[in-house]
Coordinates of C-alpha atoms in Angstrom, one line a residue:
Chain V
X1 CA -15.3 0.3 31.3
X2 CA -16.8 3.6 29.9
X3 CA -16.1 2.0 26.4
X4 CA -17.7 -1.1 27.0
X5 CA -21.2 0.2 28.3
X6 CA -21.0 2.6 25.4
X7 CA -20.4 1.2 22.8
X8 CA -21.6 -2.6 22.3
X9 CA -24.8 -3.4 22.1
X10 CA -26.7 -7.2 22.4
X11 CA -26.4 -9.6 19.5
X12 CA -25.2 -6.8 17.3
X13 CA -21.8 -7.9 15.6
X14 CA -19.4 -5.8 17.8
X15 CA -21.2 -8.2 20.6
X16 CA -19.3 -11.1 19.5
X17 CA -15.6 -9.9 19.8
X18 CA -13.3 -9.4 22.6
X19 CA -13.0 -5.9 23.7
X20 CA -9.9 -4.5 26.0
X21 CA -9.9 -4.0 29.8
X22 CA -8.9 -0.5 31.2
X23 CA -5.8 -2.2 32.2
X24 CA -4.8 -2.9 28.9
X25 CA -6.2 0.8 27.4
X26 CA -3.8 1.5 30.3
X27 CA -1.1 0.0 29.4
X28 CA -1.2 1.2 25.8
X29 CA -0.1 4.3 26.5
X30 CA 2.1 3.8 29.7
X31 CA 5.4 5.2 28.7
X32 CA 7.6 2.5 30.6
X33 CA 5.7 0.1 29.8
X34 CA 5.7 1.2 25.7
X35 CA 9.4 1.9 25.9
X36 CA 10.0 -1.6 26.9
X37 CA 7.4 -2.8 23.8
X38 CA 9.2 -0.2 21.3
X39 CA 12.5 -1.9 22.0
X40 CA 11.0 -5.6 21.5
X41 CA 9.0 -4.2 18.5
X42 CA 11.7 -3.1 16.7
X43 CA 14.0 -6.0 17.3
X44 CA 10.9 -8.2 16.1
X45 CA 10.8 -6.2 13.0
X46 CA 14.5 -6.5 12.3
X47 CA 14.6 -9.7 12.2
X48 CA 11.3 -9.9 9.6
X49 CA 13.2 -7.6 7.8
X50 CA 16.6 -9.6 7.9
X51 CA 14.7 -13.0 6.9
X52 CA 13.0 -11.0 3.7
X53 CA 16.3 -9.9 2.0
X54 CA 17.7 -12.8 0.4
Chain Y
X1 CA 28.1 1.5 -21.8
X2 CA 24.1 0.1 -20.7
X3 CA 21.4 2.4 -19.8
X4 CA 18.9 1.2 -17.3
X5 CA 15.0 3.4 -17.6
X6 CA 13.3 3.5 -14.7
X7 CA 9.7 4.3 -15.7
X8 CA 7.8 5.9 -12.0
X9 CA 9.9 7.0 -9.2
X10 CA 7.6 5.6 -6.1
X11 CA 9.0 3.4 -3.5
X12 CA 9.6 0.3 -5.5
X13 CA 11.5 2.9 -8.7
X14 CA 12.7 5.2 -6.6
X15 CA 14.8 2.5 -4.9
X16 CA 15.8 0.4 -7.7
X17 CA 16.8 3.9 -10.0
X18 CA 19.1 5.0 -6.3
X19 CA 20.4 1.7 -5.9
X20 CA 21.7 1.0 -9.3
X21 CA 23.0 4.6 -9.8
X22 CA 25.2 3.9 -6.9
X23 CA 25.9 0.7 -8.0
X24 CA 27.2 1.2 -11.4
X25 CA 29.6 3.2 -13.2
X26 CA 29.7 6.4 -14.7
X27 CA 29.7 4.8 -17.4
X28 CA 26.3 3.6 -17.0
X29 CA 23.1 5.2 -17.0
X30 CA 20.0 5.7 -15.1
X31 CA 17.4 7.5 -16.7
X32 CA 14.4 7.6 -14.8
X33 CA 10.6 8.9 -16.3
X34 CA 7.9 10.0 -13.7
X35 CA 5.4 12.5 -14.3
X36 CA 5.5 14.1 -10.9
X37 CA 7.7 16.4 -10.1
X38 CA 7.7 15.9 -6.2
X39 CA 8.3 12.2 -4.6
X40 CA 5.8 11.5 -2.0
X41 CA 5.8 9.2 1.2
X42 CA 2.8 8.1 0.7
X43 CA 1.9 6.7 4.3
X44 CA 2.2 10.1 6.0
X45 CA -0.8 10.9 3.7
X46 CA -3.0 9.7 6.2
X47 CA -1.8 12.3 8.8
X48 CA -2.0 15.0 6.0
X49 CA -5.7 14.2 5.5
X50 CA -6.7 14.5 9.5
X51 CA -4.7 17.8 9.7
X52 CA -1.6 16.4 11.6
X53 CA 0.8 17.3 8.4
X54 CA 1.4 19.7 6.3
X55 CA 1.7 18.2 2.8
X56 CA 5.7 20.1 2.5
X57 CA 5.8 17.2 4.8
X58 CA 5.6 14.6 3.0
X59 CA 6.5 15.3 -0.4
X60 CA 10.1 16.9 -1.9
X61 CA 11.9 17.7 -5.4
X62 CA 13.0 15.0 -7.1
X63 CA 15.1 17.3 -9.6
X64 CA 17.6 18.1 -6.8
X65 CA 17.9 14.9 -5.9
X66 CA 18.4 13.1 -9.4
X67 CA 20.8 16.0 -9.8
X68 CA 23.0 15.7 -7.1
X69 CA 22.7 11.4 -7.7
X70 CA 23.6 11.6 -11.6
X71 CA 20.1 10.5 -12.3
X72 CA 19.0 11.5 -15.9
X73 CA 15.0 12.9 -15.0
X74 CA 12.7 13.4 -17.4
X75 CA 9.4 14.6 -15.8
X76 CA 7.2 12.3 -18.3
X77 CA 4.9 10.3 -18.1
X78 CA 5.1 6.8 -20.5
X79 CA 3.0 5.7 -23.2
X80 CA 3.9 3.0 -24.6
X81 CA 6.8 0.3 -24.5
X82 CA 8.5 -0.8 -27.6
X83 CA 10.7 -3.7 -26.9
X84 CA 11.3 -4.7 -30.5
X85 CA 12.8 -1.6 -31.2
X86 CA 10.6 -0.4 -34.2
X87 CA 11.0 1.1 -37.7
X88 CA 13.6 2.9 -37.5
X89 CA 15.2 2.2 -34.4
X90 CA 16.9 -1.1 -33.6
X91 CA 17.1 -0.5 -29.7
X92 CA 14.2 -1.0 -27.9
X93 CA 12.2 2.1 -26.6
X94 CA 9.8 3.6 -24.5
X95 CA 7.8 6.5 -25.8
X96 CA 7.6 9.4 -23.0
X97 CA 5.0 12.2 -23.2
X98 CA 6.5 15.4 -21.0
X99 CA 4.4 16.6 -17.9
X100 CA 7.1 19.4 -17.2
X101 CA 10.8 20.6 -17.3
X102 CA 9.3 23.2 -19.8
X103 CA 8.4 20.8 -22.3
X104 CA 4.5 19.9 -21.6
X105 CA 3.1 17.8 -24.1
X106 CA 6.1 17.3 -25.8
X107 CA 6.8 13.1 -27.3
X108 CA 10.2 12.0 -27.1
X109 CA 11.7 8.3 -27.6
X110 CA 14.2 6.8 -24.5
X111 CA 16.2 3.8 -25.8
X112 CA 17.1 1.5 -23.2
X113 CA 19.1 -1.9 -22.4
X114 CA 16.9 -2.9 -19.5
X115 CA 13.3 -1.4 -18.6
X116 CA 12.4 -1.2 -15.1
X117 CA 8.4 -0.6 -15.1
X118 CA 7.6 0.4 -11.9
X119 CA 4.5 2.9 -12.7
X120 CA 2.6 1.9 -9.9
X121 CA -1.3 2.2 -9.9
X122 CA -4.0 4.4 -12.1
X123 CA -6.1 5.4 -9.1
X124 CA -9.5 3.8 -10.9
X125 CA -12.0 6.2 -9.9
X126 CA -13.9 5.8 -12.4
X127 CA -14.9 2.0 -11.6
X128 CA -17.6 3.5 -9.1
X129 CA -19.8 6.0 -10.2
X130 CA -19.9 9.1 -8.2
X131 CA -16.4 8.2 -6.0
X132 CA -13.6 10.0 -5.9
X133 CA -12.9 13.9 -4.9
X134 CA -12.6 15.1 -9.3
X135 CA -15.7 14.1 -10.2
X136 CA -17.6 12.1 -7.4
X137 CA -18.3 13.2 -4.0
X138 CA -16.0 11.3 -1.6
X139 CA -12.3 12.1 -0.6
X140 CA -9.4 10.2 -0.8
X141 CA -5.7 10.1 0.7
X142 CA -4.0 8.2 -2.1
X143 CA -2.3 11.0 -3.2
X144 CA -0.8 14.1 -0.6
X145 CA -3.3 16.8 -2.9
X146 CA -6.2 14.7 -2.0
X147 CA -5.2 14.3 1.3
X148 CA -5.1 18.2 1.8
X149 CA -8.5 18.2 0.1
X150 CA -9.5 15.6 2.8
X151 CA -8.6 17.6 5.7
X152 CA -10.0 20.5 4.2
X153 CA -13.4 18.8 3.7
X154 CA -12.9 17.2 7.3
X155 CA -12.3 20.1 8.7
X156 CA -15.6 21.6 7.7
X157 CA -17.2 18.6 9.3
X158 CA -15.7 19.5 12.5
X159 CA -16.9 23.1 12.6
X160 CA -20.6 21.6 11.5
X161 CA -20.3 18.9 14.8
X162 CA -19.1 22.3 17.1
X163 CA -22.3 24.1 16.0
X164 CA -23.6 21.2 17.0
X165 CA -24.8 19.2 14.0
X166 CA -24.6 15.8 13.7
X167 CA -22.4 14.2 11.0
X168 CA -22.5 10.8 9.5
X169 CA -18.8 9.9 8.6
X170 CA -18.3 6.5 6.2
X171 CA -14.7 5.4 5.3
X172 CA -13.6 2.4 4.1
X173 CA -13.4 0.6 0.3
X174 CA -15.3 1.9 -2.7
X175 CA -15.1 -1.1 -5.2
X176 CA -15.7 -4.8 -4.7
X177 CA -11.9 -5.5 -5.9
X178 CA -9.9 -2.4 -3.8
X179 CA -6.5 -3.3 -2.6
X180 CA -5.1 -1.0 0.3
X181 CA -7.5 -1.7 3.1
X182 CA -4.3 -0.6 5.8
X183 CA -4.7 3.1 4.4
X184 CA -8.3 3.7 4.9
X185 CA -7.8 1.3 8.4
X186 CA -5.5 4.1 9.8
X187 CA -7.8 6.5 8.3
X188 CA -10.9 5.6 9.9
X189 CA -9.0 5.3 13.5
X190 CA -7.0 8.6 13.0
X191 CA -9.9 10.3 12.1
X192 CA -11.8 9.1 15.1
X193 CA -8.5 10.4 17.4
X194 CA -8.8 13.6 16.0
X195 CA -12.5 14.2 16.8
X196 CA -11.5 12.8 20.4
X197 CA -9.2 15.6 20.3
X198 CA -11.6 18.1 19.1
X199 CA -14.3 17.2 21.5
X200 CA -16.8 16.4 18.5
X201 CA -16.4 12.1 19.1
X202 CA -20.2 12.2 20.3
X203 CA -21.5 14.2 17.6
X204 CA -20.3 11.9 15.0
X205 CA -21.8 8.6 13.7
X206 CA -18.5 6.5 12.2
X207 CA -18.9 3.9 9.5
X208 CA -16.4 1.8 8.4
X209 CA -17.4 0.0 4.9
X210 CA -14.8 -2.8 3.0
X211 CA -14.6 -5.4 0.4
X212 CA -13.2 -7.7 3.0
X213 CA -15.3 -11.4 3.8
X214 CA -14.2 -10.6 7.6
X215 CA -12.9 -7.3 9.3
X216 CA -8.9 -7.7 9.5
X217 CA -8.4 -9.5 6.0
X218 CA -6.6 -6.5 4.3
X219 CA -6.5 -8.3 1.2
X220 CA -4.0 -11.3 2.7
X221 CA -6.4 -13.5 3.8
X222 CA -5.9 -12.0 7.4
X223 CA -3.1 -13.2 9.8
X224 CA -2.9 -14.8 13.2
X225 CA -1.0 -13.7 15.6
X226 CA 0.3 -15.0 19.1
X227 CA -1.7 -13.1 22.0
X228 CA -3.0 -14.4 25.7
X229 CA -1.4 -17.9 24.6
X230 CA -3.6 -18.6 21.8
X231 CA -2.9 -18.3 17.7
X232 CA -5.6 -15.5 17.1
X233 CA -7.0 -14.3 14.0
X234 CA -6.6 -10.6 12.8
X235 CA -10.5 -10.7 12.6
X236 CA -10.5 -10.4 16.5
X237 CA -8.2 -7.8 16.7
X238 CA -9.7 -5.9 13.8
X239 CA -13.1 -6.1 15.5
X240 CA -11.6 -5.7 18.8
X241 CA -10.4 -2.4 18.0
X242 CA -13.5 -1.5 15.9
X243 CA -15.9 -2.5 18.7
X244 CA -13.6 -0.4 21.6
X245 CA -13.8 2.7 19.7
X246 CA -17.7 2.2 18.5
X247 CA -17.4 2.3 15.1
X248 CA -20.1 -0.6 13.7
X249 CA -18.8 -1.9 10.3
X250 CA -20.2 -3.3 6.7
X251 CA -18.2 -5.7 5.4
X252 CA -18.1 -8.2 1.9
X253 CA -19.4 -5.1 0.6
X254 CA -18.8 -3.5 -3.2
X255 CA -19.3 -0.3 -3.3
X256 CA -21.2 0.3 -6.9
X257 CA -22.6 3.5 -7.0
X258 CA -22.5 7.3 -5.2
X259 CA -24.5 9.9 -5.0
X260 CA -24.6 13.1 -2.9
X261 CA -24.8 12.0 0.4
X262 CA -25.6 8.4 -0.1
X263 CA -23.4 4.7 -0.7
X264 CA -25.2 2.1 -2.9
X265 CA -23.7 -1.1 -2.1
X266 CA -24.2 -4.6 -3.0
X267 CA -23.0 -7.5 0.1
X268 CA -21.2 -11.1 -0.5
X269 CA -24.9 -12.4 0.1
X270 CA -26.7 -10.9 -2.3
X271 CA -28.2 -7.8 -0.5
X272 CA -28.2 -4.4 -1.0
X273 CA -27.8 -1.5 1.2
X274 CA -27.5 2.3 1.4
X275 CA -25.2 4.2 4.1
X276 CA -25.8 8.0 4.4
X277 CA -22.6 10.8 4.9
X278 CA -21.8 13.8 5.7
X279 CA -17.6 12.8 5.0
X280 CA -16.8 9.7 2.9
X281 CA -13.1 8.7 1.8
X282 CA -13.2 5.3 0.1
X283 CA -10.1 4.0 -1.7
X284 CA -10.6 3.7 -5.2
X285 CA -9.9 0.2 -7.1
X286 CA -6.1 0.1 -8.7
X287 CA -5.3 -0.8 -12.5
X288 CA -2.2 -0.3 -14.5
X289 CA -1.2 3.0 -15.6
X290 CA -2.7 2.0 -19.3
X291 CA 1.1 1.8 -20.7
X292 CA 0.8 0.1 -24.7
X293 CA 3.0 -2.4 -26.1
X294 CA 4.4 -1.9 -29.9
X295 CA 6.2 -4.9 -32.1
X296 CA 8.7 -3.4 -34.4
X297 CA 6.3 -3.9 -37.2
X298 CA 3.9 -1.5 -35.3
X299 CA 1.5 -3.8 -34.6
X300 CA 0.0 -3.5 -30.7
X301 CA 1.2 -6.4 -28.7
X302 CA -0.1 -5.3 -25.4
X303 CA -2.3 -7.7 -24.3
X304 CA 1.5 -10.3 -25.0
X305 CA 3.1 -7.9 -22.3
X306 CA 0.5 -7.1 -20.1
X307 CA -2.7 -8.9 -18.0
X308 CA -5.9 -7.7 -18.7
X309 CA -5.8 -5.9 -15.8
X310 CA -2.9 -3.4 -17.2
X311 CA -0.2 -4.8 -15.0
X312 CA 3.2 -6.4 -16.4
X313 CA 3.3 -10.0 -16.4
X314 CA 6.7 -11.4 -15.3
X315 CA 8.3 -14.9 -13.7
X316 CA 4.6 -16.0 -12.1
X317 CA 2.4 -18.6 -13.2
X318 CA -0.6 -17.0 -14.6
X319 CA -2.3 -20.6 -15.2
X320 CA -5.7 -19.8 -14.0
X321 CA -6.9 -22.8 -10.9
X322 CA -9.0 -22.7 -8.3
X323 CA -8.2 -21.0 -4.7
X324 CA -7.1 -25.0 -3.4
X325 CA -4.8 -25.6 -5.9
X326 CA -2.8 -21.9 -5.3
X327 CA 0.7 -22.4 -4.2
X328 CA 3.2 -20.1 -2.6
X329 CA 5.6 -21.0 -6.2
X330 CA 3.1 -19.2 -8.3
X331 CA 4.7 -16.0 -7.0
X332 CA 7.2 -14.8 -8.8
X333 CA 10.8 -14.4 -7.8
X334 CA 12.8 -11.9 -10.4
X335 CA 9.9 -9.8 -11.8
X336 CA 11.6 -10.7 -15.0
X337 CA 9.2 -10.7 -18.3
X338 CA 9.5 -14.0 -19.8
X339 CA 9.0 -13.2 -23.0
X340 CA 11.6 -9.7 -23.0
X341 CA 14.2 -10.8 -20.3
X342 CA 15.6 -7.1 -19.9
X343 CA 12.0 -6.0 -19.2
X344 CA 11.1 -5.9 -15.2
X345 CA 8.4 -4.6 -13.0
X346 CA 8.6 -3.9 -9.5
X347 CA 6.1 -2.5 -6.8
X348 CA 2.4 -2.4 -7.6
X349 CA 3.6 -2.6 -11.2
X350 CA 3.6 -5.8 -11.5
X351 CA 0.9 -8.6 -12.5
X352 CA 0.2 -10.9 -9.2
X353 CA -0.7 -14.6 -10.0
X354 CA -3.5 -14.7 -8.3
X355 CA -5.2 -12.9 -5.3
X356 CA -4.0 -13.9 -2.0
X357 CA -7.3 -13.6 -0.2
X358 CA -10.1 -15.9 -0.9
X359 CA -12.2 -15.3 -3.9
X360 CA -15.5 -14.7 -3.6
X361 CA -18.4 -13.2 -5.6
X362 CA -21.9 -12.6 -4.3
X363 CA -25.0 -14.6 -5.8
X364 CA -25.4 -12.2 -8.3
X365 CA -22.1 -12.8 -9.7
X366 CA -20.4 -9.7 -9.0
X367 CA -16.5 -10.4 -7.0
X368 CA -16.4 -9.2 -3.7
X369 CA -12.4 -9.3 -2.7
X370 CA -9.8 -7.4 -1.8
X371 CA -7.0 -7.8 -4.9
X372 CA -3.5 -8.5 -3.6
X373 CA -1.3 -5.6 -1.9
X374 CA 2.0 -5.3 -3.1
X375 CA 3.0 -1.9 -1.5
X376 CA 5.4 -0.5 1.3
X377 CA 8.3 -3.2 2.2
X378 CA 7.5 -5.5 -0.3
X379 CA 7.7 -2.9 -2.7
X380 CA 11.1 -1.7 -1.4
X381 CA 12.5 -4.9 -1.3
X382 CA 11.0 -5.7 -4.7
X383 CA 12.8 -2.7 -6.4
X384 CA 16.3 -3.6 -4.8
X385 CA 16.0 -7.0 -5.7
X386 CA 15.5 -6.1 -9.0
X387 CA 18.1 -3.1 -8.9
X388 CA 20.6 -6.3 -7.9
X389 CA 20.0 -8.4 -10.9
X390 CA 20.5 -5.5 -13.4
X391 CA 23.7 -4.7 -12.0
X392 CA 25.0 -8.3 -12.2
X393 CA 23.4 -8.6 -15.7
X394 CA 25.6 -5.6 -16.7
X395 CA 28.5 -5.4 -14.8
X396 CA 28.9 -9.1 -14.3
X397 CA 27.4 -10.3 -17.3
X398 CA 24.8 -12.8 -15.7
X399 CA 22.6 -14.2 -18.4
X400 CA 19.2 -14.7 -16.1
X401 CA 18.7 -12.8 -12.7
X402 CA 20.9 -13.2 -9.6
X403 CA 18.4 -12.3 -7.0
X404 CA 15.1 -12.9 -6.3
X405 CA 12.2 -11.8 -3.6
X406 CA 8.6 -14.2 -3.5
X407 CA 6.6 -12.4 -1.9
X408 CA 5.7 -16.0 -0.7
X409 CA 9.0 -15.9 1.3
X410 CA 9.1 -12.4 2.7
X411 CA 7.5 -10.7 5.4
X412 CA 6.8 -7.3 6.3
X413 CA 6.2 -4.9 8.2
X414 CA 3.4 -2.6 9.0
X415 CA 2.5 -0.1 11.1
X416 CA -1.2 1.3 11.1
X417 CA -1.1 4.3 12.5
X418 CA -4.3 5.0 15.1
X419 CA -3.8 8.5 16.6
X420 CA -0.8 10.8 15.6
X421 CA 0.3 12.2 19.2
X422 CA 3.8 11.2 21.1
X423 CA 2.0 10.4 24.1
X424 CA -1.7 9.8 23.6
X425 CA -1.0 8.5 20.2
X426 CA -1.4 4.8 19.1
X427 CA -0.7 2.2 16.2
X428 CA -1.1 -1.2 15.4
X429 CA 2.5 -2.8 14.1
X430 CA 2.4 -5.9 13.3
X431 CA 4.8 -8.7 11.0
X432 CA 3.6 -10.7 8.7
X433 CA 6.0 -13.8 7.3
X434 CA 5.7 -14.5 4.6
X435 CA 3.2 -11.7 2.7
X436 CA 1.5 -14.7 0.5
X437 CA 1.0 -17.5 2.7
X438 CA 2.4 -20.9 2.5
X439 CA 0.0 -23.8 3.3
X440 CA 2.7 -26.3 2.3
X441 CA 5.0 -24.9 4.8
X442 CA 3.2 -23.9 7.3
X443 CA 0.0 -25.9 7.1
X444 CA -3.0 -24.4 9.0
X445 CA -3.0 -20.9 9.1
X446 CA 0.2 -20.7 6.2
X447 CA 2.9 -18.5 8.1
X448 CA 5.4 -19.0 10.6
X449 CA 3.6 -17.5 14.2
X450 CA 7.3 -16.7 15.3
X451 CA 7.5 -14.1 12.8
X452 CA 4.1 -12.9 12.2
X453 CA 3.1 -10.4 15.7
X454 CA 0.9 -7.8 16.4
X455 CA 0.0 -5.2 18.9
X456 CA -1.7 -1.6 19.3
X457 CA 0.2 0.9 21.7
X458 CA 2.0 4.2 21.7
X459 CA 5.6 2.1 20.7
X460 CA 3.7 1.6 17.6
X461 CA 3.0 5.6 17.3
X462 CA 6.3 6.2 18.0
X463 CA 7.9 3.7 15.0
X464 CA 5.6 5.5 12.4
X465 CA 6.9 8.5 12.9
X466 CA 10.8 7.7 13.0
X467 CA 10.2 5.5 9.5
X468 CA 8.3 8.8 8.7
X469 CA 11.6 10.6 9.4
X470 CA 14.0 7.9 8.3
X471 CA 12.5 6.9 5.0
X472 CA 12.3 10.7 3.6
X473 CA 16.1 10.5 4.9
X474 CA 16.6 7.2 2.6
X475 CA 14.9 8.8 -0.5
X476 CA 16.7 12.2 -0.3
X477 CA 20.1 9.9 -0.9
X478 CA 21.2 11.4 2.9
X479 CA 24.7 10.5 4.0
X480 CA 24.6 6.4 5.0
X481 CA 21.1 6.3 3.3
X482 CA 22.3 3.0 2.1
X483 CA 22.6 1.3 5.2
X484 CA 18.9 1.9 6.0
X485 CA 16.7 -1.4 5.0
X486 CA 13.7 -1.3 2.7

């Protein structure tokens, strides 16, 4: 939670936000885990793209 | 026989000029007027300006390709659009003023049966005193030249932080009304990879400075998205991000004056601040081109075809209302002209209704708000749509358009690219559906949450560079380039 400690600060505006776990850094860059998402991604995107060409 | 001039060969006239020279006949023609010589994919220029890409990259000859298509090219710039014909030329014409082919500075006249404008932006510089890399002192990545001149200037910065001085680094907006928030978003992040990478991150102070009311509006009035069971706004995940890598931000901020070293700026509340750098690149504010409209009596008519604001009006209503009584219908759907119906305009070309964020102006009067984006899949799509109705006008003989492309009823696609590197590399990719939301359709947050997603991770890294690869494929009119979408 290097990150974390770093970089907010009390009651300044980055204070008020959500800020990600080291699981989820983690997960980010996973590769299984981000070739499953790149599969889903681009399926998601197909279909935006299919709705948008009328 | 009809002849169709394209006037700018970026996404949106690049795509319509393809599409309709495979469309029609021989018979036809395409003549399309741009005063670059090199199509550029512009999103790559982020990765050009943090020293991942070479500009070769990103940029190729359009001769070869026009060649090879049956493209008339005429490397020209436009000046002026006369769709009366004029004195002594019934057709309507555009006037074209050569920037190459050997004939620089030369004026020639190009009749046409239908006009496609699709000029795109004049990169306004010159709306904020002292921005801009020609004669201000901050950098830009709108263009691949700049973005060399941004590495090169970035670079500098690194070898300063190595000797171990500490650099103040601001990027963001530089105008209350800049459009393009995304570029300067991946700029900011890749640009805080790449000093990761360099082992400098601790000897840089990052700002990021926009014209948005809240972080993660990028001038559509933000977006929610579906994460951890809630309906989240893009503000969290803009801040998120923002706060995880430590970059503090000034937002609701117009940029109105720089100097060496130093941002003036004025905030939505009426303050005024100053932010210090060592490395700046703010986006400039867009306007049209500056193209003039000509009656056939010679008389300028420019302000008939175009908004104040140098864009071409077509099929939107321009009635002027307040932000509650904006509708998803004022969009238009043919980016027809209604006064000249074989005039179009396409991409960033054309006039928007309204903006699609909020207005808002600070107490002193001056508008703080990002203007409406209308690049990158919308622009694609845009041109096609366009490039459809043509050929139907021509070869079918359709009296009114036959497709059309709101962008209140299209989504899109973006990915925000936040470190270039296939396994520590990341990007945000996210839907949005529809581009201009709907409050009548989807009341609350005006788009449909099954459609409109979001998330930062390598897979996101990874689709940014194959549409890198695949839409330089598209654009060099490679075998089956058809079949890949806008």
């Amino acid at each position: 939670m290097e990150h974390i400690e770093k970089n907010i600060k009390p009651y300044e505006p980055s204070f008020t936000t959500m800020v990600p776990t080291n699981v989820v850094r983690f997960f980010r860059t996973c590769l299984i885990w981000q070739f499953i998402r790149f599969i889903i991604i681009n399926i998601k995107m197909l279909q935006v793209v299919r709705k948008s060409h009328h | 026989m009809a002849r169709v001039v394209v006037l700018g060969a970026g996404v949106s006239g690049h795509t319509a000029a393809t599409f309709l020279r495979d469309w029609l006949g021989s018979e036809h023609e395409v003549v399309v007027v741009t005063p670059n010589s090199k199509w550029n994919w512009i999103p790559s220029n982020i990765w050009v300006g943090c020293g991942e890409m070479e500009k070769e990259d990103v940029v190729f000859e359009l001769a070869p390709v026009y060649e090879k298509a049956g493209i008339d090219y005429r490397q020209a710039k436009a000046v002026s659009i006369h769709p009366e014909g004029g004195e002594n030329e019934e057709k309507p014409y555009v006037t074209i003023e050569y920037t190459g082919q050997g004939k620089e500075g030369q004026s020639e006249t190009v009749t046409y049966d239908y006009l496609i404008n699709a000029t795109g932006p004049k990169l306004n510089f010159g709306a904020t005193e002292g921005l801009g890399p020609d004669n201000g002192y901050t950098v830009s990545v709108c263009t691949a030249d700049h973005a060399v001149h941004a590495n090169e200037e970035l670079q500098k910065c690194i070898a300063k932080m190595k000797a171990g001085e500490r650099q103040k680094i601001v990027i963001g907006t530089g105008h209350g009304m800049c459009t393009c928030q995304g570029a300067a978003f991946e700029y900011v992040f890749n640009v805080e990879f790449e000093l990761n990478k360099a082992g400098v991150r601790d000897m840089a102070d990052i700002t990021w400075i926009s014209n948005e009311s809240f972080l993660g509006d990028f001038g559509i009035g933000g977006l929610h998205l579906k994460r951890g069971g809630y309906a989240a706004s893009s503000r969290l995940f803009a801040e998120s991000l923002y706060a995880e890598k430590g970059i503090p931000w000034v937002i609701g901020a117009h940029v109105n004056k720089v100097e060496p070293g130093k941002i003036h700026y004025e905030q939505l509340d009426g303050s005024t601040g100053e932010l210090e750098f060592d490395f700046s690149m703010l986006i400039p504010p867009f306007a049209g081109v500056g193209l003039k409209a000509y009656a056939k009596d010679g008389s300028d008519m420019t302000d008939k075809l175009f908004a104040p604001n140098g864009f071409l009006k077509v099929d939107a209503d321009y009635t002027a209302k307040p932000y509650e009584e904006w509708k998803a219908s004022d969009w238009p759907r043919t980016y027809q002209n209604p006064d000249y119906p074989n005039i179009f305009a396409v991409g960033i070309a054309f006039a928007p209704p309204h903006l699609i964020s909020k207005p808002m102006k600070s107490p002193n009067g001056t508008p703080i708000n990002p203007t409406p984006p209308r690049t990158g899949m919308p622009s694609g799509i845009i041109g096609k749509t366009v490039a459809m109705s043509i050929r139907d006008m021509i070869t079918k003989g359709a009296d009114k358009p036959t497709h059309h492309a709101s962008m209140a009823e299209m989504g899109a696609a973006c990915v925000a690219s936040a470190g270039k590197d296939p396994i520590h590399g990341m990007a945000a990719a996210l839907t949005v559906y529809p581009v201009v939301p709907d409050f009548d359709k989807y009341p609350g947050i005006g788009r449909d949450l099954d459609y409109t997603f979001g998330e930062i991770g390598l897979a996101g890294h990874w689709i940014k560079h194959i549409l890198h690869h695949m839409f330089i494929y598209k654009a060099k009119l490679k075998p089956g380039w058809t079949l890949i979408p806008e």
